[in-house]
Tab-separated table of C-alpha atoms in Angstrom:
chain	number	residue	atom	x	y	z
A	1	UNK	CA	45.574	-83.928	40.455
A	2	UNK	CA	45.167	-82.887	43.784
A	3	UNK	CA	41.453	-83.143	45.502
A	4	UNK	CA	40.665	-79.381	45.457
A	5	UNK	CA	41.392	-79.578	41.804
A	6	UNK	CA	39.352	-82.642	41.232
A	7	UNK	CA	36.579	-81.145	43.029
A	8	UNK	CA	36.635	-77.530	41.294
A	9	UNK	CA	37.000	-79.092	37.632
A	10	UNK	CA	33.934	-81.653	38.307
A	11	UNK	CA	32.227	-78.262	39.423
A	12	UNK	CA	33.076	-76.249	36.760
A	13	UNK	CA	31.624	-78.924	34.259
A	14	UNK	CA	28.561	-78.748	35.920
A	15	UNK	CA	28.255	-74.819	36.411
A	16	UNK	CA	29.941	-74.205	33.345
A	17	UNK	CA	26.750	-72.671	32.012
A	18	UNK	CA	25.951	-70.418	34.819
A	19	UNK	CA	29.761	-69.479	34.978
A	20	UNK	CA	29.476	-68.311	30.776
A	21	UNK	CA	27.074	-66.651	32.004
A	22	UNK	CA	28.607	-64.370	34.980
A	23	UNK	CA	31.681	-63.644	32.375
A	24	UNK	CA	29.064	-62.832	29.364
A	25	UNK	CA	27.749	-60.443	31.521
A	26	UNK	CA	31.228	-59.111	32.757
A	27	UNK	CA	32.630	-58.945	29.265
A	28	UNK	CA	29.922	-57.510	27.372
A	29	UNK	CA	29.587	-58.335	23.637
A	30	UNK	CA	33.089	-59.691	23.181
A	31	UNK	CA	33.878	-62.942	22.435
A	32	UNK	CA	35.809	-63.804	24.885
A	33	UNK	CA	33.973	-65.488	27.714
A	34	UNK	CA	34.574	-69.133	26.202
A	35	UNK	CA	38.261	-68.052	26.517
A	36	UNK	CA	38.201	-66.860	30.256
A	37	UNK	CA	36.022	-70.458	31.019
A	38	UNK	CA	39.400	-72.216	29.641
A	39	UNK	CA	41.621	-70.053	32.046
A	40	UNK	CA	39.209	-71.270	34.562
A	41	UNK	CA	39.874	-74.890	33.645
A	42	UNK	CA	43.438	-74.374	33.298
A	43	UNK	CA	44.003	-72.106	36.814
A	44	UNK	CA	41.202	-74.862	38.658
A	45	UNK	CA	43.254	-77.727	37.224
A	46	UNK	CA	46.557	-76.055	39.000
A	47	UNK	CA	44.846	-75.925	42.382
A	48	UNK	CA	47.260	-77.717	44.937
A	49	UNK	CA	45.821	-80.026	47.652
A	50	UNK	CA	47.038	-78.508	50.848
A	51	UNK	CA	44.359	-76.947	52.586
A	52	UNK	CA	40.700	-77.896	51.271
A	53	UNK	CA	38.719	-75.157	49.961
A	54	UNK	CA	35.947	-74.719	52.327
A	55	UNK	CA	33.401	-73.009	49.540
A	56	UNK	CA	34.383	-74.568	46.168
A	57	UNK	CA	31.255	-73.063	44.363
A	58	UNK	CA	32.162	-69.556	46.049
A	59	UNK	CA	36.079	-70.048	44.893
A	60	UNK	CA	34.912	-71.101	41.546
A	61	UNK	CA	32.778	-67.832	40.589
A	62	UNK	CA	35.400	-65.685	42.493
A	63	UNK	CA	37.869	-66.974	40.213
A	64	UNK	CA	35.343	-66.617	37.202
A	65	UNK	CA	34.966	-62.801	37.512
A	66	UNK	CA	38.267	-61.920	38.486
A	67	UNK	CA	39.774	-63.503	35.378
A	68	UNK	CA	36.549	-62.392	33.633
A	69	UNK	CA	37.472	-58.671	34.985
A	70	UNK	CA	41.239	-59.002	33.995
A	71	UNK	CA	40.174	-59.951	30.659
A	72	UNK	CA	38.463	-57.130	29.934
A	73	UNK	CA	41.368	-54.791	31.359
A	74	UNK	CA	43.742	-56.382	28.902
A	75	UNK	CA	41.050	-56.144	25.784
A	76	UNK	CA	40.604	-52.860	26.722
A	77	UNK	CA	44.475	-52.171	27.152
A	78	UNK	CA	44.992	-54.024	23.620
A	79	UNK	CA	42.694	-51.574	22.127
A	80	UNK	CA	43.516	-48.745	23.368
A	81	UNK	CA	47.804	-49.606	21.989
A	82	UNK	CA	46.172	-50.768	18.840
A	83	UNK	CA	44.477	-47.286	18.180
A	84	UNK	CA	47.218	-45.192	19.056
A	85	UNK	CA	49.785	-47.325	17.111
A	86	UNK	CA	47.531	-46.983	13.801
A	87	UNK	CA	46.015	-43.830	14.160
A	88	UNK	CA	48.738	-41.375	15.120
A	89	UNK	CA	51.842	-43.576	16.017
A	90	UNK	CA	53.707	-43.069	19.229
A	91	UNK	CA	56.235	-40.187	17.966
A	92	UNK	CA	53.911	-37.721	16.577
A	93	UNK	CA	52.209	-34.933	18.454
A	94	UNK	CA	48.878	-33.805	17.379
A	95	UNK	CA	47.374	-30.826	17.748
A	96	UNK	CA	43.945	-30.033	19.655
A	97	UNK	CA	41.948	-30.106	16.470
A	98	UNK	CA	44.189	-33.357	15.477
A	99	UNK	CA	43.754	-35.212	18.755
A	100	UNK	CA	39.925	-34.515	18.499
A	101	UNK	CA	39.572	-35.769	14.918
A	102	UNK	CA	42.049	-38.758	15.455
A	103	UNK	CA	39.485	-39.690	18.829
A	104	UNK	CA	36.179	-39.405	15.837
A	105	UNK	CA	38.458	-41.748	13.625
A	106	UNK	CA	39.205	-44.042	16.208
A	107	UNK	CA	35.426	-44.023	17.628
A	108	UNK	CA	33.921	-44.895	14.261
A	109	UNK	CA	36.907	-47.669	13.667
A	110	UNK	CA	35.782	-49.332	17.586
A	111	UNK	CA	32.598	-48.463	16.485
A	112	UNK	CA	32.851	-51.163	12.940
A	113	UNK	CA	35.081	-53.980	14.701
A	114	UNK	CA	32.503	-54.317	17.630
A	115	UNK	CA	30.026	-54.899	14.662
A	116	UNK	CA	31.770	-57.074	12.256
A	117	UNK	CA	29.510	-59.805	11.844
A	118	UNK	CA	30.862	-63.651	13.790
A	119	UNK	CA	33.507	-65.174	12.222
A	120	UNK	CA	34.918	-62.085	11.113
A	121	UNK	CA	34.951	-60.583	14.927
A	122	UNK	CA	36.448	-63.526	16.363
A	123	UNK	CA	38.950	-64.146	13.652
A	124	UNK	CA	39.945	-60.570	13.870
A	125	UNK	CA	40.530	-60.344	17.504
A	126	UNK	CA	42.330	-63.691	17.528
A	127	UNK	CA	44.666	-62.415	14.748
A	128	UNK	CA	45.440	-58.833	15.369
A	129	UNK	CA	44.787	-58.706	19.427
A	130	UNK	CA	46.024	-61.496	20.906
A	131	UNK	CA	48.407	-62.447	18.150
A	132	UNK	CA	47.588	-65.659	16.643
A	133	UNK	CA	48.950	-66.442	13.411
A	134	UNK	CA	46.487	-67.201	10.979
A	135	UNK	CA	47.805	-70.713	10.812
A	136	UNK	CA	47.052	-71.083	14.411
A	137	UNK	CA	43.429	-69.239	13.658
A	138	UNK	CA	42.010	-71.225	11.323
A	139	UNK	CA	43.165	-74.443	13.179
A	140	UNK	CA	41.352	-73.429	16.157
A	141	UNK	CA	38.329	-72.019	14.147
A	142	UNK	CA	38.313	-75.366	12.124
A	143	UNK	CA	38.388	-73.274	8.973
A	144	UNK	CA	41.203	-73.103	5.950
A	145	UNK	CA	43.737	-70.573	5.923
A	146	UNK	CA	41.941	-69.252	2.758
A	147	UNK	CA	39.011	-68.739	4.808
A	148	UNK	CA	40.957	-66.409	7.757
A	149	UNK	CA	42.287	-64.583	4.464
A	150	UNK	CA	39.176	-63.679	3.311
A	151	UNK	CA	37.600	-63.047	6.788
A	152	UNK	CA	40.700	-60.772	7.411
A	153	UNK	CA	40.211	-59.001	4.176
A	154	UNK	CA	36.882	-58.333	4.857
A	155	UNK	CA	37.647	-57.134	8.579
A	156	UNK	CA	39.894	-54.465	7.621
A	157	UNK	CA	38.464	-53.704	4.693
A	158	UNK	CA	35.204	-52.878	6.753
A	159	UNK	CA	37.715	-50.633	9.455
A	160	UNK	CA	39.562	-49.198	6.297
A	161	UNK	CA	35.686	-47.590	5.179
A	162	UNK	CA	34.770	-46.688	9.175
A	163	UNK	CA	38.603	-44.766	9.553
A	164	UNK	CA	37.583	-42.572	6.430
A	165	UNK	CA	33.946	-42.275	7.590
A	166	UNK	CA	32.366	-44.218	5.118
């Protein structure tokens, strides 16, 4: 490991809360930010040794909001493909009164999966928006496979009730 990488990882361990912190605040409510800190690991742990950074701390949080800030443009890209794929698919066309009560369906269905209650959230996201088997969930969650079933089930049977405005 080269010495700019040594020196941003021991850096990162010790401004690892402060750094949860600045992507918390860039991500919102989502779950993410303990994902973007791993990218930060992983991308500070790649650093090559030819020049030394003259500002570690400064490169460090730089590199903490812009993956922080891509993050968020892919969540919100997932999303967005997600909706239109379920609600309308991508052949159809809808008409005015269509496209307006398809954007109602889809606001009350963001709406429920920003308030399923934790595990359910995370489990969700990890299966259906960044495409983790469940095998792979419950392995990282440290939970059965039984368990991502039933937190599955209970994720889109909440979504299910918000898409026909229960």
């Amino acid at each position: 490991m080269s010495s700019n990488a040594t020196t941003l990882t021991e850096l990162l361990i010790r401004e690892r809360p402060a750094l949860l912190r600045l992507v918390q605040r860039i991500l919102g409510s989502d779950g993410g930010a303990e994902d973007v800190i791993q990218s930060i690991w992983f991308k500070a742990r790649g650093v090559d040794g030819g020049q030394p950074i003259s500002n570690p701390r400064a490169y460090l949080y730089r590199l903490a909001a812009n993956l922080a800030t891509d993050h968020g443009r892919e969540r919100t890209r997932r999303t967005r493909l997600l909706a239109e794929h379920y609600l309308w698919g991508p052949d159809e066309v809808l008409s005015t009164e269509e496209q307006a009560m398809a954007q109602d369906e889809l606001q009350r269905v963001l709406a429920a999966a920003e308030h399923l209650p934790e595990p359910t959230r995370t489990i969700f996201r990890l299966n259906r928006l960044q495409g983790m088997t469940q095998v792979e969930v419950a392995k990282r969650q440290g939970v059965s496979v039984t368990t991502v079933e039933n937190h599955m089930r209970s994720a889109l049977q909440r979504l299910a009730w918000a898409r026909s405005g229960r």
